[in-house]
């Protein structure tokens, strides 16, 4: 059995968490693109992005920064996670956006906007992982959502205001649904995700690889998102089969090879805590018997 050191800082979640195992899965990249599609449907939230960043030229940088934040808060030390959260809160506190229709000026760190971004992101991770075949039971899913009150706190949210299980998350999405719309900003995000600017020599690769990822992420959105964007998706059963096929293919790539990509959060965590903390789907399966006992998991 691989060794695990108990004297190292395991960070906010630790190797025993659902988050630790789940966030090492390659389908997190598809889930991240789905989150961007979903987040763009909140007019106030996406306006804050478009008015405060060069999204059109630096969307890749934004995606990588988000991935870096998730990696640091999942696999980094407690100190590193807290520093990352403080940096995000400081940046958000200095930014605002203006409603072009009313002239209203508001901060991008409004709790309602932070909550939308959080729920769209964490909900997308959970949805894509489960639908693509990652072994998460209902109890694991509830535990995952409860764990992410930690990441919500880091960006400035009151943890008690954040959905802690599937029922609360579903209720939140139902409550916020009337506020969503696909305005010009959302369609600009949509257009970028389908046709991101790239070097002419890389256009074939974009068409072959990236557009498949973007389309799969889009197709996995909820029906109301398809309705708002005005573009249909294949039947749900077909989308699920495609997600499972993609997940199966990506998971065949050796994890050690995937984890070599910068900034190597998982490899650094293994170096700090020992090889026994290596994230893997089967480790969640070991927890299923405990989590699924009556009274052990969060209620539906």
JSON list of N, CA and C in Angstrom, two decimals, residues 204-275:
[
{"chain": "A", "resi": 204, "resn": "UNK", "atom": "N", "xyz": [-7.65, 23.71, -37.84]},
{"chain": "A", "resi": 204, "resn": "UNK", "atom": "CA", "xyz": [-8.15, 22.33, -37.96]},
{"chain": "A", "resi": 204, "resn": "UNK", "atom": "C", "xyz": [-8.28, 21.63, -36.62]},
{"chain": "A", "resi": 205, "resn": "UNK", "atom": "N", "xyz": [-7.30, 21.84, -35.74]},
{"chain": "A", "resi": 205, "resn": "UNK", "atom": "CA", "xyz": [-7.37, 21.22, -34.41]},
{"chain": "A", "resi": 205, "resn": "UNK", "atom": "C", "xyz": [-8.55, 21.77, -33.62]},
{"chain": "A", "resi": 206, "resn": "UNK", "atom": "N", "xyz": [-8.80, 23.08, -33.77]},
{"chain": "A", "resi": 206, "resn": "UNK", "atom": "CA", "xyz": [-9.95, 23.68, -33.09]},
{"chain": "A", "resi": 206, "resn": "UNK", "atom": "C", "xyz": [-11.23, 23.03, -33.56]},
{"chain": "A", "resi": 207, "resn": "UNK", "atom": "N", "xyz": [-11.35, 22.85, -34.85]},
{"chain": "A", "resi": 207, "resn": "UNK", "atom": "CA", "xyz": [-12.57, 22.25, -35.39]},
{"chain": "A", "resi": 207, "resn": "UNK", "atom": "C", "xyz": [-12.71, 20.79, -34.98]},
{"chain": "A", "resi": 208, "resn": "UNK", "atom": "N", "xyz": [-11.59, 20.08, -34.93]},
{"chain": "A", "resi": 208, "resn": "UNK", "atom": "CA", "xyz": [-11.64, 18.65, -34.63]},
{"chain": "A", "resi": 208, "resn": "UNK", "atom": "C", "xyz": [-11.83, 18.37, -33.15]},
{"chain": "A", "resi": 209, "resn": "UNK", "atom": "N", "xyz": [-11.13, 19.12, -32.29]},
{"chain": "A", "resi": 209, "resn": "UNK", "atom": "CA", "xyz": [-11.12, 18.81, -30.87]},
{"chain": "A", "resi": 209, "resn": "UNK", "atom": "C", "xyz": [-11.96, 19.77, -30.03]},
{"chain": "A", "resi": 210, "resn": "UNK", "atom": "N", "xyz": [-11.61, 21.07, -30.11]},
{"chain": "A", "resi": 210, "resn": "UNK", "atom": "CA", "xyz": [-12.24, 22.01, -29.21]},
{"chain": "A", "resi": 210, "resn": "UNK", "atom": "C", "xyz": [-13.75, 22.11, -29.40]},
{"chain": "A", "resi": 211, "resn": "UNK", "atom": "N", "xyz": [-14.18, 22.18, -30.66]},
{"chain": "A", "resi": 211, "resn": "UNK", "atom": "CA", "xyz": [-15.62, 22.34, -30.90]},
{"chain": "A", "resi": 211, "resn": "UNK", "atom": "C", "xyz": [-16.40, 21.15, -30.38]},
{"chain": "A", "resi": 212, "resn": "UNK", "atom": "N", "xyz": [-15.78, 19.98, -30.38]},
{"chain": "A", "resi": 212, "resn": "UNK", "atom": "CA", "xyz": [-16.45, 18.81, -29.80]},
{"chain": "A", "resi": 212, "resn": "UNK", "atom": "C", "xyz": [-16.62, 18.96, -28.31]},
{"chain": "A", "resi": 213, "resn": "UNK", "atom": "N", "xyz": [-15.58, 19.48, -27.66]},
{"chain": "A", "resi": 213, "resn": "UNK", "atom": "CA", "xyz": [-15.66, 19.72, -26.21]},
{"chain": "A", "resi": 213, "resn": "UNK", "atom": "C", "xyz": [-16.73, 20.76, -25.91]},
{"chain": "A", "resi": 214, "resn": "UNK", "atom": "N", "xyz": [-16.70, 21.88, -26.66]},
{"chain": "A", "resi": 214, "resn": "UNK", "atom": "CA", "xyz": [-17.67, 22.94, -26.42]},
{"chain": "A", "resi": 214, "resn": "UNK", "atom": "C", "xyz": [-19.09, 22.48, -26.68]},
{"chain": "A", "resi": 215, "resn": "UNK", "atom": "N", "xyz": [-19.29, 21.72, -27.74]},
{"chain": "A", "resi": 215, "resn": "UNK", "atom": "CA", "xyz": [-20.64, 21.24, -28.04]},
{"chain": "A", "resi": 215, "resn": "UNK", "atom": "C", "xyz": [-21.12, 20.26, -26.99]},
{"chain": "A", "resi": 216, "resn": "UNK", "atom": "N", "xyz": [-20.22, 19.40, -26.51]},
{"chain": "A", "resi": 216, "resn": "UNK", "atom": "CA", "xyz": [-20.62, 18.45, -25.47]},
{"chain": "A", "resi": 216, "resn": "UNK", "atom": "C", "xyz": [-20.97, 19.18, -24.19]},
{"chain": "A", "resi": 217, "resn": "UNK", "atom": "N", "xyz": [-20.18, 20.19, -23.85]},
{"chain": "A", "resi": 217, "resn": "UNK", "atom": "CA", "xyz": [-20.47, 20.99, -22.66]},
{"chain": "A", "resi": 217, "resn": "UNK", "atom": "C", "xyz": [-21.82, 21.69, -22.81]},
{"chain": "A", "resi": 218, "resn": "UNK", "atom": "N", "xyz": [-22.06, 22.28, -23.98]},
{"chain": "A", "resi": 218, "resn": "UNK", "atom": "CA", "xyz": [-23.33, 22.95, -24.22]},
{"chain": "A", "resi": 218, "resn": "UNK", "atom": "C", "xyz": [-24.49, 21.96, -24.16]},
{"chain": "A", "resi": 219, "resn": "UNK", "atom": "N", "xyz": [-24.35, 20.82, -24.80]},
{"chain": "A", "resi": 219, "resn": "UNK", "atom": "CA", "xyz": [-25.43, 19.84, -24.85]},
{"chain": "A", "resi": 219, "resn": "UNK", "atom": "C", "xyz": [-25.81, 19.33, -23.47]},
{"chain": "A", "resi": 220, "resn": "UNK", "atom": "N", "xyz": [-24.87, 19.37, -22.52]},
{"chain": "A", "resi": 220, "resn": "UNK", "atom": "CA", "xyz": [-25.15, 18.87, -21.18]},
{"chain": "A", "resi": 220, "resn": "UNK", "atom": "C", "xyz": [-25.87, 19.89, -20.29]},
{"chain": "A", "resi": 221, "resn": "UNK", "atom": "N", "xyz": [-26.11, 21.10, -20.83]},
{"chain": "A", "resi": 221, "resn": "UNK", "atom": "CA", "xyz": [-26.83, 22.12, -20.07]},
{"chain": "A", "resi": 221, "resn": "UNK", "atom": "C", "xyz": [-28.27, 21.70, -19.82]},
{"chain": "A", "resi": 222, "resn": "UNK", "atom": "N", "xyz": [-28.93, 22.30, -18.82]},
{"chain": "A", "resi": 222, "resn": "UNK", "atom": "CA", "xyz": [-30.34, 22.00, -18.59]},
{"chain": "A", "resi": 222, "resn": "UNK", "atom": "C", "xyz": [-31.21, 22.53, -19.73]},
{"chain": "A", "resi": 223, "resn": "UNK", "atom": "N", "xyz": [-32.41, 21.99, -19.90]},
{"chain": "A", "resi": 223, "resn": "UNK", "atom": "CA", "xyz": [-33.28, 22.40, -21.02]},
{"chain": "A", "resi": 223, "resn": "UNK", "atom": "C", "xyz": [-33.55, 23.90, -21.07]},
{"chain": "A", "resi": 224, "resn": "UNK", "atom": "N", "xyz": [-33.70, 24.56, -19.91]},
{"chain": "A", "resi": 224, "resn": "UNK", "atom": "CA", "xyz": [-34.00, 25.99, -19.94]},
{"chain": "A", "resi": 224, "resn": "UNK", "atom": "C", "xyz": [-32.84, 26.78, -20.53]},
{"chain": "A", "resi": 225, "resn": "UNK", "atom": "N", "xyz": [-31.62, 26.29, -20.37]},
{"chain": "A", "resi": 225, "resn": "UNK", "atom": "CA", "xyz": [-30.46, 26.98, -20.95]},
{"chain": "A", "resi": 225, "resn": "UNK", "atom": "C", "xyz": [-30.48, 26.88, -22.47]},
{"chain": "A", "resi": 226, "resn": "UNK", "atom": "N", "xyz": [-30.85, 25.70, -22.99]},
{"chain": "A", "resi": 226, "resn": "UNK", "atom": "CA", "xyz": [-30.98, 25.56, -24.44]},
{"chain": "A", "resi": 226, "resn": "UNK", "atom": "C", "xyz": [-32.06, 26.50, -24.98]},
{"chain": "A", "resi": 227, "resn": "UNK", "atom": "N", "xyz": [-33.14, 26.60, -24.24]},
{"chain": "A", "resi": 227, "resn": "UNK", "atom": "CA", "xyz": [-34.24, 27.48, -24.66]},
{"chain": "A", "resi": 227, "resn": "UNK", "atom": "C", "xyz": [-33.78, 28.93, -24.70]},
{"chain": "A", "resi": 228, "resn": "UNK", "atom": "N", "xyz": [-33.02, 29.36, -23.67]},
{"chain": "A", "resi": 228, "resn": "UNK", "atom": "CA", "xyz": [-32.57, 30.74, -23.62]},
{"chain": "A", "resi": 228, "resn": "UNK", "atom": "C", "xyz": [-31.55, 31.04, -24.72]},
{"chain": "A", "resi": 229, "resn": "UNK", "atom": "N", "xyz": [-30.64, 30.13, -24.97]},
{"chain": "A", "resi": 229, "resn": "UNK", "atom": "CA", "xyz": [-29.65, 30.36, -26.02]},
{"chain": "A", "resi": 229, "resn": "UNK", "atom": "C", "xyz": [-30.26, 30.24, -27.42]},
{"chain": "A", "resi": 230, "resn": "UNK", "atom": "N", "xyz": [-31.41, 29.59, -27.50]},
{"chain": "A", "resi": 230, "resn": "UNK", "atom": "CA", "xyz": [-32.08, 29.46, -28.78]},
{"chain": "A", "resi": 230, "resn": "UNK", "atom": "C", "xyz": [-31.48, 28.41, -29.69]},
{"chain": "A", "resi": 231, "resn": "UNK", "atom": "N", "xyz": [-30.80, 27.45, -29.09]},
{"chain": "A", "resi": 231, "resn": "UNK", "atom": "CA", "xyz": [-30.18, 26.39, -29.87]},
{"chain": "A", "resi": 231, "resn": "UNK", "atom": "C", "xyz": [-30.48, 25.06, -29.19]},
{"chain": "A", "resi": 232, "resn": "UNK", "atom": "N", "xyz": [-30.99, 24.13, -29.94]},
{"chain": "A", "resi": 232, "resn": "UNK", "atom": "CA", "xyz": [-31.41, 22.86, -29.35]},
{"chain": "A", "resi": 232, "resn": "UNK", "atom": "C", "xyz": [-30.21, 21.95, -29.10]},
{"chain": "A", "resi": 233, "resn": "UNK", "atom": "N", "xyz": [-30.46, 20.87, -28.40]},
{"chain": "A", "resi": 233, "resn": "UNK", "atom": "CA", "xyz": [-29.44, 19.87, -28.12]},
{"chain": "A", "resi": 233, "resn": "UNK", "atom": "C", "xyz": [-29.99, 18.50, -28.49]},
{"chain": "A", "resi": 234, "resn": "UNK", "atom": "N", "xyz": [-29.13, 17.51, -28.69]},
{"chain": "A", "resi": 234, "resn": "UNK", "atom": "CA", "xyz": [-29.62, 16.16, -28.96]},
{"chain": "A", "resi": 234, "resn": "UNK", "atom": "C", "xyz": [-30.44, 15.65, -27.78]},
{"chain": "A", "resi": 235, "resn": "UNK", "atom": "N", "xyz": [-31.19, 14.57, -27.97]},
{"chain": "A", "resi": 235, "resn": "UNK", "atom": "CA", "xyz": [-31.95, 13.98, -26.86]},
{"chain": "A", "resi": 235, "resn": "UNK", "atom": "C", "xyz": [-31.02, 13.66, -25.68]},
{"chain": "A", "resi": 236, "resn": "UNK", "atom": "N", "xyz": [-31.51, 13.80, -24.45]},
{"chain": "A", "resi": 236, "resn": "UNK", "atom": "CA", "xyz": [-30.67, 13.58, -23.26]},
{"chain": "A", "resi": 236, "resn": "UNK", "atom": "C", "xyz": [-29.94, 12.24, -23.26]},
{"chain": "A", "resi": 237, "resn": "UNK", "atom": "N", "xyz": [-30.59, 11.18, -23.72]},
{"chain": "A", "resi": 237, "resn": "UNK", "atom": "CA", "xyz": [-29.94, 9.87, -23.71]},
{"chain": "A", "resi": 237, "resn": "UNK", "atom": "C", "xyz": [-28.70, 9.86, -24.59]},
{"chain": "A", "resi": 238, "resn": "UNK", "atom": "N", "xyz": [-28.77, 10.56, -25.73]},
{"chain": "A", "resi": 238, "resn": "UNK", "atom": "CA", "xyz": [-27.61, 10.63, -26.62]},
{"chain": "A", "resi": 238, "resn": "UNK", "atom": "C", "xyz": [-26.49, 11.43, -25.97]},
{"chain": "A", "resi": 239, "resn": "UNK", "atom": "N", "xyz": [-26.84, 12.54, -25.31]},
{"chain": "A", "resi": 239, "resn": "UNK", "atom": "CA", "xyz": [-25.84, 13.35, -24.63]},
{"chain": "A", "resi": 239, "resn": "UNK", "atom": "C", "xyz": [-25.16, 12.54, -23.54]},
{"chain": "A", "resi": 240, "resn": "UNK", "atom": "N", "xyz": [-25.93, 11.79, -22.77]},
{"chain": "A", "resi": 240, "resn": "UNK", "atom": "CA", "xyz": [-25.35, 10.97, -21.71]},
{"chain": "A", "resi": 240, "resn": "UNK", "atom": "C", "xyz": [-24.39, 9.94, -22.27]},
{"chain": "A", "resi": 241, "resn": "UNK", "atom": "N", "xyz": [-24.77, 9.31, -23.38]},
{"chain": "A", "resi": 241, "resn": "UNK", "atom": "CA", "xyz": [-23.86, 8.33, -24.00]},
{"chain": "A", "resi": 241, "resn": "UNK", "atom": "C", "xyz": [-22.56, 8.98, -24.44]},
{"chain": "A", "resi": 242, "resn": "UNK", "atom": "N", "xyz": [-22.67, 10.18, -25.00]},
{"chain": "A", "resi": 242, "resn": "UNK", "atom": "CA", "xyz": [-21.47, 10.89, -25.44]},
{"chain": "A", "resi": 242, "resn": "UNK", "atom": "C", "xyz": [-20.59, 11.29, -24.26]},
{"chain": "A", "resi": 243, "resn": "UNK", "atom": "N", "xyz": [-21.21, 11.73, -23.17]},
{"chain": "A", "resi": 243, "resn": "UNK", "atom": "CA", "xyz": [-20.45, 12.07, -21.98]},
{"chain": "A", "resi": 243, "resn": "UNK", "atom": "C", "xyz": [-19.74, 10.85, -21.42]},
{"chain": "A", "resi": 244, "resn": "UNK", "atom": "N", "xyz": [-20.44, 9.73, -21.38]},
{"chain": "A", "resi": 244, "resn": "UNK", "atom": "CA", "xyz": [-19.83, 8.50, -20.86]},
{"chain": "A", "resi": 244, "resn": "UNK", "atom": "C", "xyz": [-18.69, 8.03, -21.77]},
{"chain": "A", "resi": 245, "resn": "UNK", "atom": "N", "xyz": [-18.90, 8.12, -23.08]},
{"chain": "A", "resi": 245, "resn": "UNK", "atom": "CA", "xyz": [-17.85, 7.69, -24.01]},
{"chain": "A", "resi": 245, "resn": "UNK", "atom": "C", "xyz": [-16.62, 8.59, -23.88]},
{"chain": "A", "resi": 246, "resn": "UNK", "atom": "N", "xyz": [-16.85, 9.89, -23.76]},
{"chain": "A", "resi": 246, "resn": "UNK", "atom": "CA", "xyz": [-15.74, 10.83, -23.61]},
{"chain": "A", "resi": 246, "resn": "UNK", "atom": "C", "xyz": [-15.01, 10.59, -22.30]},
{"chain": "A", "resi": 247, "resn": "UNK", "atom": "N", "xyz": [-15.78, 10.41, -21.23]},
{"chain": "A", "resi": 247, "resn": "UNK", "atom": "CA", "xyz": [-15.17, 10.13, -19.93]},
{"chain": "A", "resi": 247, "resn": "UNK", "atom": "C", "xyz": [-14.34, 8.86, -19.95]},
{"chain": "A", "resi": 248, "resn": "UNK", "atom": "N", "xyz": [-14.87, 7.82, -20.56]},
{"chain": "A", "resi": 248, "resn": "UNK", "atom": "CA", "xyz": [-14.14, 6.55, -20.65]},
{"chain": "A", "resi": 248, "resn": "UNK", "atom": "C", "xyz": [-12.84, 6.72, -21.42]},
{"chain": "A", "resi": 249, "resn": "UNK", "atom": "N", "xyz": [-12.89, 7.46, -22.54]},
{"chain": "A", "resi": 249, "resn": "UNK", "atom": "CA", "xyz": [-11.70, 7.68, -23.35]},
{"chain": "A", "resi": 249, "resn": "UNK", "atom": "C", "xyz": [-10.64, 8.49, -22.60]},
{"chain": "A", "resi": 250, "resn": "UNK", "atom": "N", "xyz": [-11.06, 9.59, -21.98]},
{"chain": "A", "resi": 250, "resn": "UNK", "atom": "CA", "xyz": [-10.10, 10.44, -21.27]},
{"chain": "A", "resi": 250, "resn": "UNK", "atom": "C", "xyz": [-9.49, 9.74, -20.07]},
{"chain": "A", "resi": 251, "resn": "UNK", "atom": "N", "xyz": [-10.27, 8.90, -19.42]},
{"chain": "A", "resi": 251, "resn": "UNK", "atom": "CA", "xyz": [-9.76, 8.20, -18.24]},
{"chain": "A", "resi": 251, "resn": "UNK", "atom": "C", "xyz": [-8.79, 7.09, -18.59]},
{"chain": "A", "resi": 252, "resn": "UNK", "atom": "N", "xyz": [-8.69, 6.76, -19.89]},
{"chain": "A", "resi": 252, "resn": "UNK", "atom": "CA", "xyz": [-7.70, 5.78, -20.32]},
{"chain": "A", "resi": 252, "resn": "UNK", "atom": "C", "xyz": [-6.30, 6.40, -20.38]},
{"chain": "A", "resi": 253, "resn": "UNK", "atom": "N", "xyz": [-6.24, 7.73, -20.46]},
{"chain": "A", "resi": 253, "resn": "UNK", "atom": "CA", "xyz": [-4.95, 8.42, -20.44]},
{"chain": "A", "resi": 253, "resn": "UNK", "atom": "C", "xyz": [-4.37, 8.28, -19.03]},
{"chain": "A", "resi": 254, "resn": "UNK", "atom": "N", "xyz": [-3.16, 7.76, -18.88]},
{"chain": "A", "resi": 254, "resn": "UNK", "atom": "CA", "xyz": [-2.59, 7.59, -17.54]},
{"chain": "A", "resi": 254, "resn": "UNK", "atom": "C", "xyz": [-2.64, 8.87, -16.72]},
{"chain": "A", "resi": 255, "resn": "UNK", "atom": "N", "xyz": [-3.10, 8.75, -15.48]},
{"chain": "A", "resi": 255, "resn": "UNK", "atom": "CA", "xyz": [-3.25, 9.93, -14.64]},
{"chain": "A", "resi": 255, "resn": "UNK", "atom": "C", "xyz": [-1.92, 10.66, -14.46]},
{"chain": "A", "resi": 256, "resn": "UNK", "atom": "N", "xyz": [-0.85, 9.91, -14.29]},
{"chain": "A", "resi": 256, "resn": "UNK", "atom": "CA", "xyz": [0.45, 10.55, -14.11]},
{"chain": "A", "resi": 256, "resn": "UNK", "atom": "C", "xyz": [0.83, 11.42, -15.30]},
{"chain": "A", "resi": 257, "resn": "UNK", "atom": "N", "xyz": [0.41, 11.03, -16.48]},
{"chain": "A", "resi": 257, "resn": "UNK", "atom": "CA", "xyz": [0.67, 11.82, -17.67]},
{"chain": "A", "resi": 257, "resn": "UNK", "atom": "C", "xyz": [-0.19, 13.08, -17.67]},
{"chain": "A", "resi": 258, "resn": "UNK", "atom": "N", "xyz": [-1.47, 12.93, -17.35]},
{"chain": "A", "resi": 258, "resn": "UNK", "atom": "CA", "xyz": [-2.37, 14.09, -17.30]},
{"chain": "A", "resi": 258, "resn": "UNK", "atom": "C", "xyz": [-1.91, 15.10, -16.26]},
{"chain": "A", "resi": 259, "resn": "UNK", "atom": "N", "xyz": [-1.44, 14.61, -15.15]},
{"chain": "A", "resi": 259, "resn": "UNK", "atom": "CA", "xyz": [-1.08, 15.49, -14.04]},
{"chain": "A", "resi": 259, "resn": "UNK", "atom": "C", "xyz": [0.25, 16.21, -14.24]},
{"chain": "A", "resi": 260, "resn": "UNK", "atom": "N", "xyz": [0.95, 15.89, -15.32]},
{"chain": "A", "resi": 260, "resn": "UNK", "atom": "CA", "xyz": [2.20, 16.58, -15.62]},
{"chain": "A", "resi": 260, "resn": "UNK", "atom": "C", "xyz": [1.95, 17.99, -16.14]},
{"chain": "A", "resi": 261, "resn": "UNK", "atom": "N", "xyz": [0.72, 18.27, -16.57]},
{"chain": "A", "resi": 261, "resn": "UNK", "atom": "CA", "xyz": [0.41, 19.61, -17.08]},
{"chain": "A", "resi": 261, "resn": "UNK", "atom": "C", "xyz": [0.53, 20.62, -15.94]},
{"chain": "A", "resi": 262, "resn": "UNK", "atom": "N", "xyz": [1.12, 21.80, -16.22]},
{"chain": "A", "resi": 262, "resn": "UNK", "atom": "CA", "xyz": [1.23, 22.83, -15.18]},
{"chain": "A", "resi": 262, "resn": "UNK", "atom": "C", "xyz": [-0.15, 23.24, -14.69]},
{"chain": "A", "resi": 263, "resn": "UNK", "atom": "N", "xyz": [-0.27, 23.65, -13.42]},
{"chain": "A", "resi": 263, "resn": "UNK", "atom": "CA", "xyz": [0.79, 23.82, -12.41]},
{"chain": "A", "resi": 263, "resn": "UNK", "atom": "C", "xyz": [1.00, 22.60, -11.50]},
{"chain": "A", "resi": 264, "resn": "UNK", "atom": "N", "xyz": [0.55, 21.43, -11.90]},
{"chain": "A", "resi": 264, "resn": "UNK", "atom": "CA", "xyz": [0.89, 20.18, -11.22]},
{"chain": "A", "resi": 264, "resn": "UNK", "atom": "C", "xyz": [0.43, 20.13, -9.75]},
{"chain": "A", "resi": 265, "resn": "UNK", "atom": "N", "xyz": [-0.79, 20.59, -9.48]},
{"chain": "A", "resi": 265, "resn": "UNK", "atom": "CA", "xyz": [-1.30, 20.63, -8.11]},
{"chain": "A", "resi": 265, "resn": "UNK", "atom": "C", "xyz": [-1.31, 19.26, -7.46]},
{"chain": "A", "resi": 266, "resn": "UNK", "atom": "N", "xyz": [-1.76, 18.24, -8.21]},
{"chain": "A", "resi": 266, "resn": "UNK", "atom": "CA", "xyz": [-1.89, 16.91, -7.63]},
{"chain": "A", "resi": 266, "resn": "UNK", "atom": "C", "xyz": [-0.53, 16.32, -7.33]},
{"chain": "A", "resi": 267, "resn": "UNK", "atom": "N", "xyz": [0.42, 16.46, -8.23]},
{"chain": "A", "resi": 267, "resn": "UNK", "atom": "CA", "xyz": [1.75, 15.92, -7.99]},
{"chain": "A", "resi": 267, "resn": "UNK", "atom": "C", "xyz": [2.40, 16.61, -6.80]},
{"chain": "A", "resi": 268, "resn": "UNK", "atom": "N", "xyz": [2.15, 17.89, -6.64]},
{"chain": "A", "resi": 268, "resn": "UNK", "atom": "CA", "xyz": [2.71, 18.61, -5.49]},
{"chain": "A", "resi": 268, "resn": "UNK", "atom": "C", "xyz": [2.07, 18.11, -4.18]},
{"chain": "A", "resi": 269, "resn": "UNK", "atom": "N", "xyz": [0.79, 17.83, -4.22]},
{"chain": "A", "resi": 269, "resn": "UNK", "atom": "CA", "xyz": [0.12, 17.30, -3.03]},
{"chain": "A", "resi": 269, "resn": "UNK", "atom": "C", "xyz": [0.66, 15.92, -2.67]},
{"chain": "A", "resi": 270, "resn": "UNK", "atom": "N", "xyz": [0.94, 15.10, -3.69]},
{"chain": "A", "resi": 270, "resn": "UNK", "atom": "CA", "xyz": [1.50, 13.77, -3.44]},
{"chain": "A", "resi": 270, "resn": "UNK", "atom": "C", "xyz": [2.91, 13.86, -2.89]},
{"chain": "A", "resi": 271, "resn": "UNK", "atom": "N", "xyz": [3.66, 14.83, -3.37]},
{"chain": "A", "resi": 271, "resn": "UNK", "atom": "CA", "xyz": [5.02, 15.02, -2.85]},
{"chain": "A", "resi": 271, "resn": "UNK", "atom": "C", "xyz": [4.97, 15.48, -1.39]},
{"chain": "A", "resi": 272, "resn": "UNK", "atom": "N", "xyz": [3.95, 16.27, -1.06]},
{"chain": "A", "resi": 272, "resn": "UNK", "atom": "CA", "xyz": [3.83, 16.81, 0.29]},
{"chain": "A", "resi": 272, "resn": "UNK", "atom": "C", "xyz": [3.29, 15.79, 1.28]},
{"chain": "A", "resi": 273, "resn": "UNK", "atom": "N", "xyz": [2.34, 14.99, 0.82]},
{"chain": "A", "resi": 273, "resn": "UNK", "atom": "CA", "xyz": [1.60, 14.10, 1.73]},
{"chain": "A", "resi": 273, "resn": "UNK", "atom": "C", "xyz": [1.89, 12.63, 1.53]},
{"chain": "A", "resi": 274, "resn": "UNK", "atom": "N", "xyz": [2.59, 12.29, 0.44]},
{"chain": "A", "resi": 274, "resn": "UNK", "atom": "CA", "xyz": [2.89, 10.90, 0.18]},
{"chain": "A", "resi": 274, "resn": "UNK", "atom": "C", "xyz": [2.06, 10.35, -0.97]},
{"chain": "A", "resi": 275, "resn": "UNK", "atom": "N", "xyz": [2.54, 9.29, -1.64]},
{"chain": "A", "resi": 275, "resn": "UNK", "atom": "CA", "xyz": [1.84, 8.74, -2.81]},
{"chain": "A", "resi": 275, "resn": "UNK", "atom": "C", "xyz": [0.48, 8.14, -2.47]}
]
